[in-house]
PDB file of C-alpha atoms in Angstrom:
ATOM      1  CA  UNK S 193       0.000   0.000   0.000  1.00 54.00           C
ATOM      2  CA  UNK S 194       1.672   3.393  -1.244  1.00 70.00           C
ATOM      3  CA  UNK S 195       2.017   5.748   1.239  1.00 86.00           C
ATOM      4  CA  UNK S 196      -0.549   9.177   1.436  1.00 92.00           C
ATOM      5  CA  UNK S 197       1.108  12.853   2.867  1.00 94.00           C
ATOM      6  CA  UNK S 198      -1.567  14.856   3.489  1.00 95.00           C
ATOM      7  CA  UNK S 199       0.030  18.106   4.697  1.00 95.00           C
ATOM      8  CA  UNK S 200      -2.272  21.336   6.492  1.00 95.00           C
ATOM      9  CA  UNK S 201       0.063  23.628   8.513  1.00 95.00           C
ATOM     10  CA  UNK S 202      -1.550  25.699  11.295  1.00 94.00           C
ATOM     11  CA  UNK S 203      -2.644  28.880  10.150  1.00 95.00           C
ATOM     12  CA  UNK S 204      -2.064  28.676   6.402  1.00 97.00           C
ATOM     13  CA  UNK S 205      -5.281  28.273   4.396  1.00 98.00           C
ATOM     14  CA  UNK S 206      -4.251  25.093   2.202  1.00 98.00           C
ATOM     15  CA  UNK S 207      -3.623  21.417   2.397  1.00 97.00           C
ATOM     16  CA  UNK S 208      -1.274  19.740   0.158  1.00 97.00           C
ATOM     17  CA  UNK S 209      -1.301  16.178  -0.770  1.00 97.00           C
ATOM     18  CA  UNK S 210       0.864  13.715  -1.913  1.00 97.00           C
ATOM     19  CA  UNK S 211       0.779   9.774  -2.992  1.00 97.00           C
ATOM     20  CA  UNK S 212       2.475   8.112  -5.771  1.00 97.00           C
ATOM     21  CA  UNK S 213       0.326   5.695  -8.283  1.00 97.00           C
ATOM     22  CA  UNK S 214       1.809   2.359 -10.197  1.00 96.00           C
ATOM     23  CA  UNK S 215       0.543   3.579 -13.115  1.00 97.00           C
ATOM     24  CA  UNK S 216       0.806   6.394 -15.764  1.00 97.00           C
ATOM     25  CA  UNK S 217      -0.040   9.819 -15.544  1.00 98.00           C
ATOM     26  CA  UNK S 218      -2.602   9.183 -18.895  1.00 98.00           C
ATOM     27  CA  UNK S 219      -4.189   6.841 -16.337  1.00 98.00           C
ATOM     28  CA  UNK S 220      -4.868   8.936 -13.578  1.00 98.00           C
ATOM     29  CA  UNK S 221      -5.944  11.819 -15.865  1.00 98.00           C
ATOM     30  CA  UNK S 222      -8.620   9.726 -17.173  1.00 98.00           C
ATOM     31  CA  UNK S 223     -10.090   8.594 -14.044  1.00 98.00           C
ATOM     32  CA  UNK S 224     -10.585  12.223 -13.281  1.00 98.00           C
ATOM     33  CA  UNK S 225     -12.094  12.949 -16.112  1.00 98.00           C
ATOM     34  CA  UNK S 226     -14.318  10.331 -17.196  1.00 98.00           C
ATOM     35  CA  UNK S 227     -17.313  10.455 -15.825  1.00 97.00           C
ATOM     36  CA  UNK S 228     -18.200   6.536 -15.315  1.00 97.00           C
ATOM     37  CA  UNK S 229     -14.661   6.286 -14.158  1.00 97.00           C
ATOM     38  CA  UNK S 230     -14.724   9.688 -11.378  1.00 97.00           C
ATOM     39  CA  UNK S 231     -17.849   7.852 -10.033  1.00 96.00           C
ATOM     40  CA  UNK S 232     -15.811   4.670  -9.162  1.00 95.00           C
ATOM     41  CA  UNK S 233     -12.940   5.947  -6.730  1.00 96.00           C
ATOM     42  CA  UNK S 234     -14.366   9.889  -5.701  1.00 94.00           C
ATOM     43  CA  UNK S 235     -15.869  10.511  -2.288  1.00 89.00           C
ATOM     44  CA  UNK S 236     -15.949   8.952   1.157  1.00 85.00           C
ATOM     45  CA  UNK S 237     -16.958   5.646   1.817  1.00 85.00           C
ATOM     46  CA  UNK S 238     -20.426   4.640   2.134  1.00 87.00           C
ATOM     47  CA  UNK S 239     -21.562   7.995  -0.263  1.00 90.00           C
ATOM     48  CA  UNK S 240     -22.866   7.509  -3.526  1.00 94.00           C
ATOM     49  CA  UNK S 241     -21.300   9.997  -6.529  1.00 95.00           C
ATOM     50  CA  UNK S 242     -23.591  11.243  -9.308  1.00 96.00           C
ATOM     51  CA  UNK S 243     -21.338  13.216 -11.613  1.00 97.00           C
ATOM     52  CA  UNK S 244     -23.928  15.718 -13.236  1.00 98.00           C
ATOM     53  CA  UNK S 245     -21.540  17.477 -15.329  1.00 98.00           C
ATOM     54  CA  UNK S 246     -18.067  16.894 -16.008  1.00 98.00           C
ATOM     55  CA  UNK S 247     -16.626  19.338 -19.190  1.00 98.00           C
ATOM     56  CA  UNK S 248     -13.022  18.679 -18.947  1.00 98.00           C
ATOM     57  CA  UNK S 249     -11.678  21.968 -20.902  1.00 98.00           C
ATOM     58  CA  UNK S 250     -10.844  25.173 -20.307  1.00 98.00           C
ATOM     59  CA  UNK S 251     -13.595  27.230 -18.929  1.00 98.00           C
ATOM     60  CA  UNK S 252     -15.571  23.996 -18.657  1.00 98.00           C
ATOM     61  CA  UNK S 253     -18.060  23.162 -15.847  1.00 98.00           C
ATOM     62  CA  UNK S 254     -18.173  19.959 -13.102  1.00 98.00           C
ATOM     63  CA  UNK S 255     -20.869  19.573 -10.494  1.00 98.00           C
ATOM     64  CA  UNK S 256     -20.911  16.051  -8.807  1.00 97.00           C
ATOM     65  CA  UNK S 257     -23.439  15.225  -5.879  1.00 97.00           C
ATOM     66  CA  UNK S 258     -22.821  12.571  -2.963  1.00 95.00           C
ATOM     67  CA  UNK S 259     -26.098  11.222  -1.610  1.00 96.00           C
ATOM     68  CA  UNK S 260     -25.666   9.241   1.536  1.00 93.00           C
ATOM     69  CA  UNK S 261     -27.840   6.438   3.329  1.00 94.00           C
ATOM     70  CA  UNK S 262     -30.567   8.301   3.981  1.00 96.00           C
ATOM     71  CA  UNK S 263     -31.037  10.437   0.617  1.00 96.00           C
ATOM     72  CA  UNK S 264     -29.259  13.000   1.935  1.00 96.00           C
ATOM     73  CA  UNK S 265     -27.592  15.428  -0.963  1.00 96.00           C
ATOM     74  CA  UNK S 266     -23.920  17.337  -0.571  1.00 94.00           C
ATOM     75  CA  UNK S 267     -23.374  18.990  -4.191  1.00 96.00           C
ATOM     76  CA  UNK S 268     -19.677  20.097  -5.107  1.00 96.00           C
ATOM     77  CA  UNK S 269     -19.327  22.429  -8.577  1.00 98.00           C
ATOM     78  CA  UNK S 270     -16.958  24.789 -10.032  1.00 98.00           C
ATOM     79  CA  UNK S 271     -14.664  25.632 -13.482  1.00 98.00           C
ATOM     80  CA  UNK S 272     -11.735  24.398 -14.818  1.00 98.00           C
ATOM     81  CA  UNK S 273      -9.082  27.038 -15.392  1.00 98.00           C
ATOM     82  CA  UNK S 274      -6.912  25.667 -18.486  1.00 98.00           C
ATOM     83  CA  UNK S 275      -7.828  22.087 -19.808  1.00 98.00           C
ATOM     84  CA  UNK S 276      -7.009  19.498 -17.714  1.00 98.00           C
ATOM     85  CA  UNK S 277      -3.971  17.470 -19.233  1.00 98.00           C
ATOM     86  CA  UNK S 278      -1.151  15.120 -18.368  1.00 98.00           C
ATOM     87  CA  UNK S 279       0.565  17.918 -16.871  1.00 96.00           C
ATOM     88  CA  UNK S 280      -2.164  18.716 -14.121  1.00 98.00           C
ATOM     89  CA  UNK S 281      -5.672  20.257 -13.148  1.00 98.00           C
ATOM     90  CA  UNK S 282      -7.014  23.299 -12.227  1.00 98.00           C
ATOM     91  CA  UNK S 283     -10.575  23.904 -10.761  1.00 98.00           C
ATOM     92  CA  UNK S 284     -12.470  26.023  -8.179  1.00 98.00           C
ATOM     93  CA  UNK S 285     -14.508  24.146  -5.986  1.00 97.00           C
ATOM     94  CA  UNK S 286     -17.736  25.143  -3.771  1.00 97.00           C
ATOM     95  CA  UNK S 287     -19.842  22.842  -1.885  1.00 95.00           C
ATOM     96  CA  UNK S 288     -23.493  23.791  -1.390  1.00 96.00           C
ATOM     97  CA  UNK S 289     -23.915  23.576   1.824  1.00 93.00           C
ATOM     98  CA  UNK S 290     -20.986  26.768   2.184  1.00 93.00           C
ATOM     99  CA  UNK S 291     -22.323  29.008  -0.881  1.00 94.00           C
ATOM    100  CA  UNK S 292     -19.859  31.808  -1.309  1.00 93.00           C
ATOM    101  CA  UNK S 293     -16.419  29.766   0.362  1.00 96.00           C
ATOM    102  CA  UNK S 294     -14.773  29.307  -3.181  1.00 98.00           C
ATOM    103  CA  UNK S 295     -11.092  27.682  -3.321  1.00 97.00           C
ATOM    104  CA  UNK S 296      -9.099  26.696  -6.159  1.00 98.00           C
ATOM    105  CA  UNK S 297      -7.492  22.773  -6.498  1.00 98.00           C
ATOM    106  CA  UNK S 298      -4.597  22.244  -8.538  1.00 98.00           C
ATOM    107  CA  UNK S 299      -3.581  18.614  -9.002  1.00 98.00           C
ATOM    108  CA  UNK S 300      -0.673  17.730 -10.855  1.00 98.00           C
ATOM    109  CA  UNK S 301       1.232  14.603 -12.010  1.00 98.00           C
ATOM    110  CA  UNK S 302       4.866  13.893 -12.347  1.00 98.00           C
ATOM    111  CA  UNK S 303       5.948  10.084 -13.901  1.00 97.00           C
ATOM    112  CA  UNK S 304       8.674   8.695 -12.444  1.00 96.00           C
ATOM    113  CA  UNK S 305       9.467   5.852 -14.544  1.00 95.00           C
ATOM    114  CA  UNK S 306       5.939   3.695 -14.550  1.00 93.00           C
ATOM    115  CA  UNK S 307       5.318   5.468 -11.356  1.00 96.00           C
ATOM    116  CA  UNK S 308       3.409   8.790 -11.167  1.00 98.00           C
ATOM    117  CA  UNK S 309       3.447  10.995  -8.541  1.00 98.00           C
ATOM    118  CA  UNK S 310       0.041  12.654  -7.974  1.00 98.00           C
ATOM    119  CA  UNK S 311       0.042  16.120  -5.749  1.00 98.00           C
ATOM    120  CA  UNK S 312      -2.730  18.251  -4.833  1.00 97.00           C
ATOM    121  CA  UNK S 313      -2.612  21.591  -4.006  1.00 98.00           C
ATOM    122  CA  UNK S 314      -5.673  23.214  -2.240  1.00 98.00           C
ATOM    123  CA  UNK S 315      -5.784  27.212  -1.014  1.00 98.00           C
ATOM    124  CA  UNK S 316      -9.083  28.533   1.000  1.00 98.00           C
ATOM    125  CA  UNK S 317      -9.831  32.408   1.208  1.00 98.00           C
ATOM    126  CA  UNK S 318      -9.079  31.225   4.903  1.00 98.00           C
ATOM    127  CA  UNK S 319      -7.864  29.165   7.663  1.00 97.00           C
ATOM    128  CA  UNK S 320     -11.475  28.816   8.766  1.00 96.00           C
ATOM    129  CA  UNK S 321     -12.386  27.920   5.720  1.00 96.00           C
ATOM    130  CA  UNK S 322      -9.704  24.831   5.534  1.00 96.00           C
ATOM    131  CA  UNK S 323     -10.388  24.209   9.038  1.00 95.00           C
ATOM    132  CA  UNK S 324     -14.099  23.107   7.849  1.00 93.00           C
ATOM    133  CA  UNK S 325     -12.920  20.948   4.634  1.00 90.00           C
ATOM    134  CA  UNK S 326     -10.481  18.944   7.277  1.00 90.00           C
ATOM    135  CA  UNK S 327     -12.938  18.465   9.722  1.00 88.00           C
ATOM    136  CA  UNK S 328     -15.471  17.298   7.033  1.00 82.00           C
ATOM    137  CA  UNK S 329     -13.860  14.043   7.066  1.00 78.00           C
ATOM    138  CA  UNK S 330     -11.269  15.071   4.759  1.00 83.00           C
ATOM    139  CA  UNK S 331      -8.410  12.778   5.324  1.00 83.00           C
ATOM    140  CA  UNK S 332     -10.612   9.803   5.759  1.00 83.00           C
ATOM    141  CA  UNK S 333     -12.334  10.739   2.349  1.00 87.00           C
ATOM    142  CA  UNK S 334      -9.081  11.127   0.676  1.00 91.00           C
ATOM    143  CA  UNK S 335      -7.204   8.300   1.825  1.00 91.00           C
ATOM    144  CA  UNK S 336     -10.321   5.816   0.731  1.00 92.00           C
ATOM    145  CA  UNK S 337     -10.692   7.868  -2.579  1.00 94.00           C
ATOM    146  CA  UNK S 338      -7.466   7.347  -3.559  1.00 95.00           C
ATOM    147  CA  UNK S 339      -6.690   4.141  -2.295  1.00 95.00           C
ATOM    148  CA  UNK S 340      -9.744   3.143  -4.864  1.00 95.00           C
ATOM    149  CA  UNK S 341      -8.002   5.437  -7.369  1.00 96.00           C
ATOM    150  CA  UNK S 342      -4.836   3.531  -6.975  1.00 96.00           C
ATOM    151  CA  UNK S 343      -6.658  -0.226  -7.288  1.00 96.00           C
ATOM    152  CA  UNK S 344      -8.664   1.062 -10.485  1.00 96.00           C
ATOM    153  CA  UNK S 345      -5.824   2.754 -11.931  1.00 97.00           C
ATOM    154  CA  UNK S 346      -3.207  -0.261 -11.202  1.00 95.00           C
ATOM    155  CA  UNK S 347      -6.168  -2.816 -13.056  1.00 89.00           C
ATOM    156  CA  UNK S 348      -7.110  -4.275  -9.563  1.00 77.00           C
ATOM    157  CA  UNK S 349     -10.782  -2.816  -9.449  1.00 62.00           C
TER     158      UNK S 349
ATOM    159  CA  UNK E  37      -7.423  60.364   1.197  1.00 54.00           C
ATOM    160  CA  UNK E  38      -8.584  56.941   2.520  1.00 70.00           C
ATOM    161  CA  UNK E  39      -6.106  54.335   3.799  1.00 86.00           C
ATOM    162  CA  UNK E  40      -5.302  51.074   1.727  1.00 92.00           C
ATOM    163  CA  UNK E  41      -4.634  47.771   4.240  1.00 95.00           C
ATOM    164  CA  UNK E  42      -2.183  45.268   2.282  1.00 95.00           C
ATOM    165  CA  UNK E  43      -1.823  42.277   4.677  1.00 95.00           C
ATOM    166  CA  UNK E  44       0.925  39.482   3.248  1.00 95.00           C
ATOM    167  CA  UNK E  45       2.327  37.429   6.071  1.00 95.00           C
ATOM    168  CA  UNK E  46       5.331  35.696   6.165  1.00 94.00           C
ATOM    169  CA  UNK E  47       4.752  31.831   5.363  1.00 95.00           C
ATOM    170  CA  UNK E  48       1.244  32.224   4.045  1.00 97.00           C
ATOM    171  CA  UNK E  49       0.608  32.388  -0.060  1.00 98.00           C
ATOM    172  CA  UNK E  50      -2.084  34.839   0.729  1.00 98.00           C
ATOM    173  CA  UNK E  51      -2.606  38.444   0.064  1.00 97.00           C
ATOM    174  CA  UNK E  52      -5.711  40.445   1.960  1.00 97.00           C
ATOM    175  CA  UNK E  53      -6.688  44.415   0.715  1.00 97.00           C
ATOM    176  CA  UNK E  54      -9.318  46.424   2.384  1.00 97.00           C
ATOM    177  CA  UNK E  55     -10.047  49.933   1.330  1.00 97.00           C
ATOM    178  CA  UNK E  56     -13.126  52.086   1.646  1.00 97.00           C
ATOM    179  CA  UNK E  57     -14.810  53.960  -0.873  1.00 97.00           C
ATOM    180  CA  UNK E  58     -17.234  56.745  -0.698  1.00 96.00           C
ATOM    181  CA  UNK E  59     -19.552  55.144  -3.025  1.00 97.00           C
ATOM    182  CA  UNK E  60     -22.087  52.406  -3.655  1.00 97.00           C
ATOM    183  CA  UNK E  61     -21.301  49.204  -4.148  1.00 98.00           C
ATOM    184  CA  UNK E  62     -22.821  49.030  -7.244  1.00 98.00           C
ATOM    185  CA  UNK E  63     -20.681  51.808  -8.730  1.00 98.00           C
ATOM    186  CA  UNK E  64     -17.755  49.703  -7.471  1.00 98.00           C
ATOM    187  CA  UNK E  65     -19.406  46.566  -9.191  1.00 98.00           C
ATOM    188  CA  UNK E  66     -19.814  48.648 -12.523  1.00 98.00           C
ATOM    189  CA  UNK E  67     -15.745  50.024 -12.318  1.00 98.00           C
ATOM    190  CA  UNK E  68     -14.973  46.019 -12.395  1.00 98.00           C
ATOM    191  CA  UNK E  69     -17.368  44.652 -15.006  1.00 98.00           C
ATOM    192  CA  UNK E  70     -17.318  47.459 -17.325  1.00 98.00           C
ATOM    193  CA  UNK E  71     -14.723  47.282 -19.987  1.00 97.00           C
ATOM    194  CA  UNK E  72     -14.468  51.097 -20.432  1.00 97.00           C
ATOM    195  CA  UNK E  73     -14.056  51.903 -16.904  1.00 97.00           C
ATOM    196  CA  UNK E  74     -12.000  49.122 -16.084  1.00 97.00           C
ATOM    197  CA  UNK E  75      -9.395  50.332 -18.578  1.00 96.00           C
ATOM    198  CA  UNK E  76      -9.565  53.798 -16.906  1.00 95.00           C
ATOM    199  CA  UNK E  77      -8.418  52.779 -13.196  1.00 96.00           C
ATOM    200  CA  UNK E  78      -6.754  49.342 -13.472  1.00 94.00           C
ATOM    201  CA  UNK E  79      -2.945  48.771 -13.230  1.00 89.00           C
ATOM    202  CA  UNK E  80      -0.345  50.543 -12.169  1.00 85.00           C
ATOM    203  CA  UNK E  81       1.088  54.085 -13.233  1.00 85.00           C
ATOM    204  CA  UNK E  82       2.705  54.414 -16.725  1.00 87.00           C
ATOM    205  CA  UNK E  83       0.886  51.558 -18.318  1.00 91.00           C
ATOM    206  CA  UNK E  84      -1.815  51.257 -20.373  1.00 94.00           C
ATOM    207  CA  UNK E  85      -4.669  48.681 -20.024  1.00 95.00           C
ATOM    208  CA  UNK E  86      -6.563  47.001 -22.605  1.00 96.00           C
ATOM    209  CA  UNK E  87      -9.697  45.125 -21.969  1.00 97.00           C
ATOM    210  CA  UNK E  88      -9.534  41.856 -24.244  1.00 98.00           C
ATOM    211  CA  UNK E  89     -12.408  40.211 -23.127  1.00 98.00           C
ATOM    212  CA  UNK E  90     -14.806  40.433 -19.749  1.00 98.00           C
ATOM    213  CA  UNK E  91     -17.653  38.383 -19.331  1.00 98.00           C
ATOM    214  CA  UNK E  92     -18.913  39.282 -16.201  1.00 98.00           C
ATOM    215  CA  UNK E  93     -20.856  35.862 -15.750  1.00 98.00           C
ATOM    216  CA  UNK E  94     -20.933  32.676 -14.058  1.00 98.00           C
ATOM    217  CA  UNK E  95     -18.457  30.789 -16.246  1.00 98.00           C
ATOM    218  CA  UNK E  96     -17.289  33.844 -17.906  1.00 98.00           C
ATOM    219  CA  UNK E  97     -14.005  34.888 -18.924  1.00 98.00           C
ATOM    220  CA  UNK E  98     -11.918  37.781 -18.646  1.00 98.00           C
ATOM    221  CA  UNK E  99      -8.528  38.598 -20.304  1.00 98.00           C
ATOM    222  CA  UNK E 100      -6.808  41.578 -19.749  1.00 97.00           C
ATOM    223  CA  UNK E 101      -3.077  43.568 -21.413  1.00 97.00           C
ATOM    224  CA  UNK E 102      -0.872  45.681 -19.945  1.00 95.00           C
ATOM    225  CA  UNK E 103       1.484  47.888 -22.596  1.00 96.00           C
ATOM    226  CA  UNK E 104       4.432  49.324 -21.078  1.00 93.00           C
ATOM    227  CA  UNK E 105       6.582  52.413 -22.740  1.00 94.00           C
ATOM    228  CA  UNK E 106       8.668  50.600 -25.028  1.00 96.00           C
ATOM    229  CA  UNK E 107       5.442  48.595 -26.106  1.00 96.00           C
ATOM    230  CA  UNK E 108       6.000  45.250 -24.213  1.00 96.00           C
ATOM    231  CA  UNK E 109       3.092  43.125 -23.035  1.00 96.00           C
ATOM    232  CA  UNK E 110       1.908  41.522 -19.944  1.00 94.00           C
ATOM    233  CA  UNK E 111      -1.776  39.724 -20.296  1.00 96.00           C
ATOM    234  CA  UNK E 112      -3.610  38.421 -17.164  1.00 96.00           C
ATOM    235  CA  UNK E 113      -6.469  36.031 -17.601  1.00 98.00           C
ATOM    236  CA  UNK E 114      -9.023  33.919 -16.177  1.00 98.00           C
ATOM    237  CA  UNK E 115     -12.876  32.718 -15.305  1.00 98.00           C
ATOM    238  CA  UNK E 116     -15.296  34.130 -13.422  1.00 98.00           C
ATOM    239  CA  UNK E 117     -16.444  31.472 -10.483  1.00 98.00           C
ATOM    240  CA  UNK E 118     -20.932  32.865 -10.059  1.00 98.00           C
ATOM    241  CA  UNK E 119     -21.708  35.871 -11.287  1.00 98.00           C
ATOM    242  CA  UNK E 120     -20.024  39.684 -10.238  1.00 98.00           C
ATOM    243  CA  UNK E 121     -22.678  41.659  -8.255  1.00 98.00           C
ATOM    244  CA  UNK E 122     -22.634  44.045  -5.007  1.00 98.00           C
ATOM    245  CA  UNK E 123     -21.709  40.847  -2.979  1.00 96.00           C
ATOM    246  CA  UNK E 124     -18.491  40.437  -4.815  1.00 98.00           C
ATOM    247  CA  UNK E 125     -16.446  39.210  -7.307  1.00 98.00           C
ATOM    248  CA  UNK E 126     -14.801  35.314  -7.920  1.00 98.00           C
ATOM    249  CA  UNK E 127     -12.061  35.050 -10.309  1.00 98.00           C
ATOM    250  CA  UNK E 128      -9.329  32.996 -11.459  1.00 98.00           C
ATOM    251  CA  UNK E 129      -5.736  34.547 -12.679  1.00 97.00           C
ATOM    252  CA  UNK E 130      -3.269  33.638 -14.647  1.00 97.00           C
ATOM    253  CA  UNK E 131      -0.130  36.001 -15.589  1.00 95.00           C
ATOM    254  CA  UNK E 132       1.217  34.574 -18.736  1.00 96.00           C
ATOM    255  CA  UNK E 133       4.561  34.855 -18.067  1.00 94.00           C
ATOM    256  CA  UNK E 134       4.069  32.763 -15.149  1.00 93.00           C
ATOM    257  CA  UNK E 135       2.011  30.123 -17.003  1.00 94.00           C
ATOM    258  CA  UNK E 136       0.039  27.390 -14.778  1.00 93.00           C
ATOM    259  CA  UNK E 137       0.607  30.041 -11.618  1.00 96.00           C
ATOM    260  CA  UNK E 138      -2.803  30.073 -11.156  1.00 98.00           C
ATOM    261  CA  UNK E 139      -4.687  31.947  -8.022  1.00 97.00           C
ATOM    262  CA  UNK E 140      -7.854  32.886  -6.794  1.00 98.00           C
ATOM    263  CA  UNK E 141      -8.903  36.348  -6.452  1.00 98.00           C
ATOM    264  CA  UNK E 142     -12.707  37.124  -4.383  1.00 98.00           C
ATOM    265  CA  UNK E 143     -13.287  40.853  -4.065  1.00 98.00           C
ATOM    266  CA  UNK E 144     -16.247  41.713  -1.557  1.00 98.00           C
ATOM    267  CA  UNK E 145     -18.192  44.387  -1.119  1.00 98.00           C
ATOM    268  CA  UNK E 146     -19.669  45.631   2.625  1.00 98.00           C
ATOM    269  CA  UNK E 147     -22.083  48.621   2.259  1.00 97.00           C
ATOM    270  CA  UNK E 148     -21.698  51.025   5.570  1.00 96.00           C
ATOM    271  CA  UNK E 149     -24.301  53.832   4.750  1.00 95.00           C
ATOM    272  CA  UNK E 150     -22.979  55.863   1.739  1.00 93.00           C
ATOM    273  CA  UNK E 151     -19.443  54.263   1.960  1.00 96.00           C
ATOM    274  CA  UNK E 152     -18.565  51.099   0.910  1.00 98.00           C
ATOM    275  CA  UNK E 153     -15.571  48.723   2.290  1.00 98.00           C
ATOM    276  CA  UNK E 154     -13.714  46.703  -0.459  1.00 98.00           C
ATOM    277  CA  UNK E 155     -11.579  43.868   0.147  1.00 98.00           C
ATOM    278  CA  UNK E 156      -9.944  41.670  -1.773  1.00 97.00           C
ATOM    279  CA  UNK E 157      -8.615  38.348  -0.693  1.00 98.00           C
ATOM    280  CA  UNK E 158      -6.203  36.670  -3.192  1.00 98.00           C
ATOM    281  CA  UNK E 159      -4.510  32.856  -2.464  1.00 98.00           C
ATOM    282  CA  UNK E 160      -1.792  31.621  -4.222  1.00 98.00           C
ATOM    283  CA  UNK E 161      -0.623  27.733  -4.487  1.00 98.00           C
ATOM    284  CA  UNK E 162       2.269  28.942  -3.157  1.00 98.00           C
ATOM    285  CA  UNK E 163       4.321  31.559  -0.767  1.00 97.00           C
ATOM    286  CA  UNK E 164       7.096  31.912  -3.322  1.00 96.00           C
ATOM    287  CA  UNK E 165       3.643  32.729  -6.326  1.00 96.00           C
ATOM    288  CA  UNK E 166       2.573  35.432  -3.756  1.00 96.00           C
ATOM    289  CA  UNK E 167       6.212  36.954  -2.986  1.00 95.00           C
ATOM    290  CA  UNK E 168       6.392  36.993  -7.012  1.00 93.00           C
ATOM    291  CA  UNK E 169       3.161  38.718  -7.396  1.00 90.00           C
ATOM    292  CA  UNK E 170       4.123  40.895  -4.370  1.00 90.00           C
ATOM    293  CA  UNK E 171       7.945  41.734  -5.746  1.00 88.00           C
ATOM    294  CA  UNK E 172       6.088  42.801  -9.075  1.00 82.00           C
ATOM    295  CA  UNK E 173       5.410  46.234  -7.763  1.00 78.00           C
ATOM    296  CA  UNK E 174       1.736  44.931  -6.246  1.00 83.00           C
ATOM    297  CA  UNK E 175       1.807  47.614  -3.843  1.00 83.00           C
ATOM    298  CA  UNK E 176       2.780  50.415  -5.626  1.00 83.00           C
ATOM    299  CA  UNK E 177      -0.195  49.119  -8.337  1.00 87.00           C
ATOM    300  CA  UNK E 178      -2.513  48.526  -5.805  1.00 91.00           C
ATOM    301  CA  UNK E 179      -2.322  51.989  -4.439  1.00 91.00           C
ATOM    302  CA  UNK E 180      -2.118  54.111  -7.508  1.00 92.00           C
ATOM    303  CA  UNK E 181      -5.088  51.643  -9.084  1.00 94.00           C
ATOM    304  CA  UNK E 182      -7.287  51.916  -5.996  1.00 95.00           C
ATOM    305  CA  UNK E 183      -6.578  55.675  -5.871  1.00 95.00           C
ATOM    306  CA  UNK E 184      -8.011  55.865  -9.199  1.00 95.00           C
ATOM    307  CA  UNK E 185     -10.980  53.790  -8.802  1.00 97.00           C
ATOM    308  CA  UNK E 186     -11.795  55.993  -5.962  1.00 96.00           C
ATOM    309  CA  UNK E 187     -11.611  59.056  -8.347  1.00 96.00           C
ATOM    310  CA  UNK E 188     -13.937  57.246 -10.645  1.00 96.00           C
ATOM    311  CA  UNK E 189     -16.370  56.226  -8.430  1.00 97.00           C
ATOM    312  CA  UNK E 190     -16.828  59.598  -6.114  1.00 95.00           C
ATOM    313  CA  UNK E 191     -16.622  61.390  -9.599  1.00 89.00           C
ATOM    314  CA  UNK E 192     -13.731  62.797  -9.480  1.00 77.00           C
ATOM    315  CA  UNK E 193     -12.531  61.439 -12.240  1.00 62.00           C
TER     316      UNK E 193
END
């Protein structure tokens, strides 16, 4: 099992991530931008993902919804700024539930042989505003999303 | 003359502006969204603005160049995250000669009678992005732009 760094300093408004995939960067690109595959690995355990609208370009749209056990709805949307490539991802994010508390993701992927490295890079307007995202189940959420990331990239889902 | 606060601590890719304005919010709103007044207050002293493209929309972009003296140009560009109004303004930025340097700029607007409060809260993916965007004269620009925009919008200008 690969290794997750999940990094969110006191006082500065961003948490960066780290954890390296057996498989190529092509790979992980896809399964963040194909919506049957997004739907397989994204979101905490136990949540279902809709992907309403996934427009991986430049200027394009993404909305996905999680709908837990009891048909409760938590609706994430936002913009990709640039087209989302090999090279990396940039989006804003907002979740429903905090209208107005925008932030801005950047994931990017280095290969390393027929390794990739996969980091994520997220900045809040504030500390209070990362404060909520970690507490939201956050690293729990991440570390199941992309352990199911790694298994279907790697051909093991 | 009404102070300018430029907050940029040490260790955090962040960047926070308040300034008040003896106007409306909505004539602040209009001096962002309108091409023709944009290009009269925006940037700093010496250069002159071009509006390429502002689509002051959910989903919209914007694209703006700078010409210095000798005729060399800087473009910023980016989306706009919901729609500008008298609550604020979402935005993406890009510098492009700083390509994939993206950040995330909100402006907000706080009525108090007939003056306004503007601030501006701008994250970075990085602190060395911000101390780039801070070393390229952001506070000399900030002043002489906001010092304008006040002349616009009391009518002074």
């Amino acid at each position: 099992m690969t290794a997750i760094e999940i990094v969110a300093e006191p006082g500065v408004p961003q948490v960066l991530v780290t954890r390296e995939f057996a498989a190529p960067a092509s790979k992980l690109l896809r399964a963040h931008t194909d919506p049957d595959l997004l739907a397989r690995w994204l979101g905490p355990e136990g949540l279902q993902l809709t992907v309403d609208v996934l427009e991986p370009r430049d200027g394009g749209r993404w909305r996905y919804t999680q709908t837990d056990a009891k048909g409760e709805r938590f609706s994430f949307f936002g913009l990709y700024h640039g087209t989302p490539s090999t090279q990396g991802i940039v989006q804003t994010y907002e979740f429903d539930r905090q209208p107005g508390r925008v932030y801005l993701n950047a994931i990017s992927f280095e290969e390393r042989g027929e390794r990739t490295v996969l980091r994520q890079n997220t900045v809040f307007q504030s500390v209070e505003d990362r404060d909520y995202y970690v507490r939201g189940g956050m690293e729990v959420g991440l570390r199941a999303s992309l352990d199911r990331l790694d298994a279907l990239v790697t051909g093991r889902q």
